[in-house]
Amino acid sequence: MRHIIAAACAVLVALCLYVPGADASVVIGGTRVVFPAGQGEVTVRLSNTAAHPALVEAWIDDGDVQSTPETANTPFLITPPLFRMEANKDQSLRILYVAGAKPLPTDRESLFWLNVLEIPPKPTGEAADRNTLQFAIRSRLKFFYRPATLPGDALKAPDQLTFKTVSDGDGTALEVHNPTPYYITISKLSLGANGKPISGAEGMVVPFGNLRLPLRGEARAPVAGTPIVFTTINDYGAGDAHKGSISQ
């Protein structure tokens, strides 16, 4: 009897762990949002590509993955925050900065996250009589608040990154320093002019901060002057290629 119960429990656990892939019907226009402070507001375009309506809720958090519209505390207002999207229709989200609600740094960008939660409609007709499994799908996009007085050009900021090798636990890492007030996201990096991209060498460098990228698979630490080719993600979600070198 115990063996039967154990087998049944194993099957139940396996079914719980298996979750079929689910694609969002509500598509967001872009992979990131940049909020220039001088504009006062930005607009994000949504499209419902499904043949059925959906209930959509949107909010902005400061990095808490478990955030909800009730717990998120940011100086931004989204309108409309909750709405019904008809099938094959578009909807614009207006995002406004509420001055004085929560002061933000003026010498660098601030990073937040835009959440778009899609809740599918309840089954109707014959489908309502069957057991169904529905998913509410949440998309999270990086949301950058950019003060109006920042020096330099965000598109040229990656060219100012500096690189050096450092000891990092079991091996060598590449320490990337960002001397600019902009967030810089590295999506791909290789050593040498025609080198192979290094696995795991990706991440975001905060303004005036550092990022350590492990150099997995490298037999020896690269020396000063070694060329670096890397790709960053720009304001429009596209990849830009850059070149650098390892300093002493």
mmCIF file of C-alpha atoms in Angstrom:
data_model
loop_
_atom_site.group_PDB
_atom_site.id
_atom_site.type_symbol
_atom_site.label_atom_id
_atom_site.label_comp_id
_atom_site.label_asym_id
_atom_site.label_seq_id
_atom_site.Cartn_x
_atom_site.Cartn_y
_atom_site.Cartn_z
ATOM 1 C CA MET A 1 0.000 0.000 0.000
ATOM 2 C CA ARG A 2 2.828 2.359 0.890
ATOM 3 C CA HIS A 3 4.424 1.748 -2.492
ATOM 4 C CA ILE A 4 1.161 2.649 -4.244
ATOM 5 C CA ILE A 5 0.810 5.874 -2.239
ATOM 6 C CA ALA A 6 4.444 6.792 -2.883
ATOM 7 C CA ALA A 7 4.016 6.197 -6.608
ATOM 8 C CA ALA A 8 0.853 8.294 -6.677
ATOM 9 C CA CYS A 9 2.609 11.142 -4.863
ATOM 10 C CA ALA A 10 5.499 10.986 -7.331
ATOM 11 C CA VAL A 11 3.104 11.282 -10.264
ATOM 12 C CA LEU A 12 1.316 14.218 -8.597
ATOM 13 C CA VAL A 13 4.607 16.040 -8.011
ATOM 14 C CA ALA A 14 5.644 15.462 -11.617
ATOM 15 C CA LEU A 15 2.352 16.903 -12.866
ATOM 16 C CA CYS A 16 2.766 19.949 -10.628
ATOM 17 C CA LEU A 17 6.276 20.558 -11.905
ATOM 18 C CA TYR A 18 5.185 20.334 -15.536
ATOM 19 C CA VAL A 19 3.771 23.641 -16.712
ATOM 20 C CA PRO A 20 3.070 23.956 -20.445
ATOM 21 C CA GLY A 21 4.517 26.975 -22.201
ATOM 22 C CA ALA A 22 2.292 30.019 -22.232
ATOM 23 C CA ASP A 23 2.693 33.014 -24.522
ATOM 24 C CA ALA A 24 1.380 36.461 -23.690
ATOM 25 C CA SER A 25 -1.378 37.721 -25.958
ATOM 26 C CA VAL A 26 -0.791 41.318 -24.882
ATOM 27 C CA VAL A 27 2.390 42.493 -26.577
ATOM 28 C CA ILE A 28 4.355 45.490 -25.302
ATOM 29 C CA GLY A 29 5.851 47.869 -27.842
ATOM 30 C CA GLY A 30 9.534 47.675 -26.886
ATOM 31 C CA THR A 31 11.806 45.816 -24.496
ATOM 32 C CA ARG A 32 12.591 48.740 -22.180
ATOM 33 C CA VAL A 33 11.270 52.185 -21.329
ATOM 34 C CA VAL A 34 13.325 55.359 -20.975
ATOM 35 C CA PHE A 35 11.642 58.249 -19.165
ATOM 36 C CA PRO A 36 13.360 61.573 -20.026
ATOM 37 C CA ALA A 37 12.605 63.847 -17.065
ATOM 38 C CA GLY A 38 12.275 66.868 -19.328
ATOM 39 C CA GLN A 39 9.230 65.387 -21.064
ATOM 40 C CA GLY A 40 7.100 64.901 -17.961
ATOM 41 C CA GLU A 41 5.498 61.715 -19.296
ATOM 42 C CA VAL A 42 5.992 58.807 -21.689
ATOM 43 C CA THR A 43 3.609 56.528 -23.568
ATOM 44 C CA VAL A 44 3.892 52.746 -23.843
ATOM 45 C CA ARG A 45 1.918 50.977 -26.561
ATOM 46 C CA LEU A 46 0.195 47.630 -25.929
ATOM 47 C CA SER A 47 -1.415 45.341 -28.517
ATOM 48 C CA ASN A 48 -3.781 42.447 -27.877
ATOM 49 C CA THR A 49 -2.968 39.902 -30.589
ATOM 50 C CA ALA A 50 -5.484 37.307 -29.372
ATOM 51 C CA ALA A 51 -8.981 36.609 -30.634
ATOM 52 C CA HIS A 52 -10.389 37.192 -27.155
ATOM 53 C CA PRO A 53 -10.366 40.146 -24.733
ATOM 54 C CA ALA A 54 -8.065 40.343 -21.715
ATOM 55 C CA LEU A 55 -7.982 42.205 -18.429
ATOM 56 C CA VAL A 56 -4.722 44.126 -18.048
ATOM 57 C CA GLU A 57 -3.184 45.683 -14.940
ATOM 58 C CA ALA A 58 0.003 47.777 -14.977
ATOM 59 C CA TRP A 59 2.272 49.171 -12.270
ATOM 60 C CA ILE A 60 5.899 50.173 -11.637
ATOM 61 C CA ASP A 61 8.111 48.781 -8.871
ATOM 62 C CA ASP A 62 11.653 49.517 -7.708
ATOM 63 C CA GLY A 63 13.044 46.002 -8.120
ATOM 64 C CA ASP A 64 10.851 43.799 -5.930
ATOM 65 C CA VAL A 65 9.841 40.819 -8.079
ATOM 66 C CA GLN A 66 7.033 40.040 -5.627
ATOM 67 C CA SER A 67 5.551 43.529 -5.898
ATOM 68 C CA THR A 68 1.861 44.182 -6.488
ATOM 69 C CA PRO A 69 0.022 47.383 -7.390
ATOM 70 C CA GLU A 70 -0.812 47.740 -3.691
ATOM 71 C CA THR A 71 2.745 47.287 -2.369
ATOM 72 C CA ALA A 72 4.738 49.125 -5.062
ATOM 73 C CA ASN A 73 5.949 52.541 -3.922
ATOM 74 C CA THR A 74 7.350 54.620 -6.767
ATOM 75 C CA PRO A 75 6.830 58.228 -7.882
ATOM 76 C CA PHE A 76 5.068 57.226 -11.101
ATOM 77 C CA LEU A 77 1.423 57.216 -12.085
ATOM 78 C CA ILE A 78 0.071 54.937 -14.820
ATOM 79 C CA THR A 79 -3.196 55.664 -16.531
ATOM 80 C CA PRO A 80 -5.200 53.584 -17.028
ATOM 81 C CA PRO A 81 -3.851 51.217 -14.344
ATOM 82 C CA LEU A 82 -6.534 48.555 -14.920
ATOM 83 C CA PHE A 83 -8.530 48.056 -18.100
ATOM 84 C CA ARG A 84 -10.107 45.603 -20.523
ATOM 85 C CA MET A 85 -8.415 45.126 -23.884
ATOM 86 C CA GLU A 86 -10.603 43.942 -26.703
ATOM 87 C CA ALA A 87 -9.381 41.362 -29.188
ATOM 88 C CA ASN A 88 -6.950 42.668 -31.828
ATOM 89 C CA LYS A 89 -6.967 46.170 -30.358
ATOM 90 C CA ASP A 90 -4.269 48.564 -29.119
ATOM 91 C CA GLN A 91 -4.061 50.515 -25.893
ATOM 92 C CA SER A 92 -1.680 53.261 -24.756
ATOM 93 C CA LEU A 93 -0.348 53.521 -21.206
ATOM 94 C CA ARG A 94 0.503 57.031 -20.067
ATOM 95 C CA ILE A 95 3.220 57.120 -17.422
ATOM 96 C CA LEU A 96 3.683 60.360 -15.471
ATOM 97 C CA TYR A 97 6.266 61.358 -12.892
ATOM 98 C CA VAL A 98 4.694 62.671 -9.681
ATOM 99 C CA ALA A 99 7.067 65.441 -8.621
ATOM 100 C CA GLY A 100 7.710 65.560 -4.885
ATOM 101 C CA ALA A 101 6.254 62.108 -4.193
ATOM 102 C CA LYS A 102 9.677 60.504 -3.879
ATOM 103 C CA PRO A 103 12.788 62.538 -4.759
ATOM 104 C CA LEU A 104 15.119 60.798 -7.196
ATOM 105 C CA PRO A 105 18.841 61.402 -7.801
ATOM 106 C CA THR A 106 19.552 64.149 -10.310
ATOM 107 C CA ASP A 107 23.150 63.134 -11.070
ATOM 108 C CA ARG A 108 22.398 59.658 -12.473
ATOM 109 C CA GLU A 109 19.687 57.442 -13.886
ATOM 110 C CA SER A 110 17.324 55.527 -11.615
ATOM 111 C CA LEU A 111 16.154 52.001 -12.447
ATOM 112 C CA PHE A 112 12.588 50.760 -11.980
ATOM 113 C CA TRP A 113 10.494 47.976 -13.523
ATOM 114 C CA LEU A 114 7.281 48.240 -15.535
ATOM 115 C CA ASN A 115 4.877 45.364 -14.848
ATOM 116 C CA VAL A 116 2.088 44.398 -17.249
ATOM 117 C CA LEU A 117 -0.205 41.657 -15.949
ATOM 118 C CA GLU A 118 -2.506 39.922 -18.441
ATOM 119 C CA ILE A 119 -5.513 38.049 -17.038
ATOM 120 C CA PRO A 120 -7.350 35.892 -19.617
ATOM 121 C CA PRO A 121 -11.162 35.709 -19.641
ATOM 122 C CA LYS A 122 -13.047 32.810 -18.092
ATOM 123 C CA PRO A 123 -13.977 30.019 -20.516
ATOM 124 C CA THR A 124 -17.471 30.180 -21.961
ATOM 125 C CA GLY A 125 -19.756 27.751 -23.765
ATOM 126 C CA GLU A 126 -18.605 24.120 -23.882
ATOM 127 C CA ALA A 127 -15.176 25.059 -22.529
ATOM 128 C CA ALA A 128 -16.776 26.265 -19.296
ATOM 129 C CA ASP A 129 -17.928 22.695 -18.577
ATOM 130 C CA ARG A 130 -14.437 21.234 -18.850
ATOM 131 C CA ASN A 131 -11.554 21.372 -16.406
ATOM 132 C CA THR A 132 -9.166 24.048 -17.648
ATOM 133 C CA LEU A 133 -5.889 25.534 -16.453
ATOM 134 C CA GLN A 134 -5.432 29.273 -17.016
ATOM 135 C CA PHE A 135 -2.399 31.473 -16.478
ATOM 136 C CA ALA A 136 -2.153 35.139 -15.635
ATOM 137 C CA ILE A 137 1.017 36.282 -17.429
ATOM 138 C CA ARG A 138 3.148 39.119 -16.075
ATOM 139 C CA SER A 139 5.771 40.867 -18.200
ATOM 140 C CA ARG A 140 8.489 43.012 -16.558
ATOM 141 C CA LEU A 141 10.476 45.628 -18.468
ATOM 142 C CA LYS A 142 13.353 47.790 -17.316
ATOM 143 C CA PHE A 143 12.214 51.348 -16.759
ATOM 144 C CA PHE A 144 14.939 54.026 -16.672
ATOM 145 C CA TYR A 145 14.270 57.475 -15.256
ATOM 146 C CA ARG A 146 16.765 59.858 -16.883
ATOM 147 C CA PRO A 147 17.274 63.320 -15.309
ATOM 148 C CA ALA A 148 17.331 66.179 -17.785
ATOM 149 C CA THR A 149 20.726 67.569 -16.735
ATOM 150 C CA LEU A 150 22.875 64.458 -17.193
ATOM 151 C CA PRO A 151 26.108 65.119 -19.104
ATOM 152 C CA GLY A 152 27.170 63.172 -22.156
ATOM 153 C CA ASP A 153 25.214 60.949 -24.510
ATOM 154 C CA ALA A 154 23.623 57.689 -23.342
ATOM 155 C CA LEU A 155 24.325 56.065 -26.731
ATOM 156 C CA LYS A 156 28.040 56.861 -26.407
ATOM 157 C CA ALA A 157 28.357 55.927 -22.725
ATOM 158 C CA PRO A 158 29.459 52.295 -23.439
ATOM 159 C CA ASP A 159 32.572 53.617 -25.176
ATOM 160 C CA GLN A 160 33.738 54.994 -21.817
ATOM 161 C CA LEU A 161 33.707 51.623 -20.035
ATOM 162 C CA THR A 162 37.083 50.450 -18.721
ATOM 163 C CA PHE A 163 38.167 46.838 -18.150
ATOM 164 C CA LYS A 164 40.715 45.114 -15.921
ATOM 165 C CA THR A 165 41.324 41.537 -14.772
ATOM 166 C CA VAL A 166 40.897 40.641 -11.096
ATOM 167 C CA SER A 167 41.047 37.473 -9.026
ATOM 168 C CA ASP A 168 37.593 36.117 -8.384
ATOM 169 C CA GLY A 169 37.278 33.019 -6.224
ATOM 170 C CA ASP A 170 38.348 30.016 -8.270
ATOM 171 C CA GLY A 171 39.538 31.957 -11.277
ATOM 172 C CA THR A 172 39.824 35.250 -13.070
ATOM 173 C CA ALA A 173 37.129 37.811 -13.701
ATOM 174 C CA LEU A 174 36.850 40.899 -15.817
ATOM 175 C CA GLU A 175 35.943 43.971 -13.790
ATOM 176 C CA VAL A 176 34.005 46.533 -15.803
ATOM 177 C CA HIS A 177 33.906 50.113 -14.532
ATOM 178 C CA ASN A 178 31.227 52.555 -15.634
ATOM 179 C CA PRO A 179 32.299 56.197 -15.122
ATOM 180 C CA THR A 180 29.052 57.569 -16.610
ATOM 181 C CA PRO A 181 25.654 58.407 -15.044
ATOM 182 C CA TYR A 182 23.885 55.897 -17.316
ATOM 183 C CA TYR A 183 22.982 52.233 -16.822
ATOM 184 C CA ILE A 184 24.808 50.092 -19.388
ATOM 185 C CA THR A 185 23.677 46.560 -20.253
ATOM 186 C CA ILE A 186 26.262 44.195 -21.751
ATOM 187 C CA SER A 187 24.682 41.335 -23.688
ATOM 188 C CA LYS A 188 27.797 39.755 -25.222
ATOM 189 C CA LEU A 189 31.559 40.012 -24.759
ATOM 190 C CA SER A 190 34.616 38.350 -26.272
ATOM 191 C CA LEU A 191 38.377 38.657 -25.821
ATOM 192 C CA GLY A 192 40.499 39.333 -28.877
ATOM 193 C CA ALA A 193 39.443 40.966 -32.111
ATOM 194 C CA ASN A 194 37.907 37.712 -33.402
ATOM 195 C CA GLY A 195 37.415 35.889 -30.123
ATOM 196 C CA LYS A 196 34.545 33.603 -29.208
ATOM 197 C CA PRO A 197 31.877 35.136 -26.917
ATOM 198 C CA ILE A 198 32.462 34.178 -23.283
ATOM 199 C CA SER A 199 29.612 32.280 -21.660
ATOM 200 C CA GLY A 200 28.032 34.234 -18.798
ATOM 201 C CA ALA A 201 29.851 37.469 -19.631
ATOM 202 C CA GLU A 202 26.755 39.637 -19.540
ATOM 203 C CA GLY A 203 25.035 41.950 -17.100
ATOM 204 C CA MET A 204 24.205 45.547 -16.252
ATOM 205 C CA VAL A 205 26.741 48.073 -14.961
ATOM 206 C CA VAL A 206 25.202 50.657 -12.638
ATOM 207 C CA PRO A 207 26.126 54.355 -12.953
ATOM 208 C CA PHE A 208 29.566 55.073 -11.471
ATOM 209 C CA GLY A 209 29.784 51.409 -10.443
ATOM 210 C CA ASN A 210 31.485 48.127 -11.290
ATOM 211 C CA LEU A 211 30.434 44.747 -12.652
ATOM 212 C CA ARG A 212 32.444 41.532 -12.431
ATOM 213 C CA LEU A 213 32.171 39.088 -15.309
ATOM 214 C CA PRO A 214 33.673 35.600 -14.759
ATOM 215 C CA LEU A 215 36.051 34.508 -17.510
ATOM 216 C CA ARG A 216 34.950 30.893 -17.758
ATOM 217 C CA GLY A 217 36.939 28.630 -20.031
ATOM 218 C CA GLU A 218 39.960 30.939 -20.233
ATOM 219 C CA ALA A 219 43.210 29.028 -19.692
ATOM 220 C CA ARG A 220 45.061 32.114 -18.474
ATOM 221 C CA ALA A 221 44.239 35.629 -17.412
ATOM 222 C CA PRO A 222 44.287 38.053 -20.354
ATOM 223 C CA VAL A 223 47.108 40.578 -20.256
ATOM 224 C CA ALA A 224 46.924 44.359 -20.478
ATOM 225 C CA GLY A 225 46.175 45.565 -23.978
ATOM 226 C CA THR A 226 44.065 42.521 -24.916
ATOM 227 C CA PRO A 227 41.294 43.709 -27.262
ATOM 228 C CA ILE A 228 37.684 43.387 -26.099
ATOM 229 C CA VAL A 229 34.645 43.324 -28.360
ATOM 230 C CA PHE A 230 31.312 43.693 -26.616
ATOM 231 C CA THR A 231 27.655 44.379 -27.404
ATOM 232 C CA THR A 232 25.364 46.625 -25.376
ATOM 233 C CA ILE A 233 21.605 47.176 -25.489
ATOM 234 C CA ASN A 234 20.623 50.726 -26.424
ATOM 235 C CA ASP A 235 17.507 52.772 -25.569
ATOM 236 C CA TYR A 236 15.582 51.132 -28.403
ATOM 237 C CA GLY A 237 16.339 47.547 -27.381
ATOM 238 C CA ALA A 238 18.814 47.008 -30.240
ATOM 239 C CA GLY A 239 22.385 45.777 -29.883
ATOM 240 C CA ASP A 240 25.340 48.129 -30.452
ATOM 241 C CA ALA A 241 28.865 46.828 -31.010
ATOM 242 C CA HIS A 242 31.802 48.425 -29.175
ATOM 243 C CA LYS A 243 35.509 47.873 -28.761
ATOM 244 C CA GLY A 244 37.799 48.280 -25.774
ATOM 245 C CA SER A 245 40.891 46.809 -24.208
ATOM 246 C CA ILE A 246 42.139 45.550 -20.872
ATOM 247 C CA SER A 247 43.995 48.176 -18.858
ATOM 248 C CA GLN A 248 46.835 47.492 -16.446
#
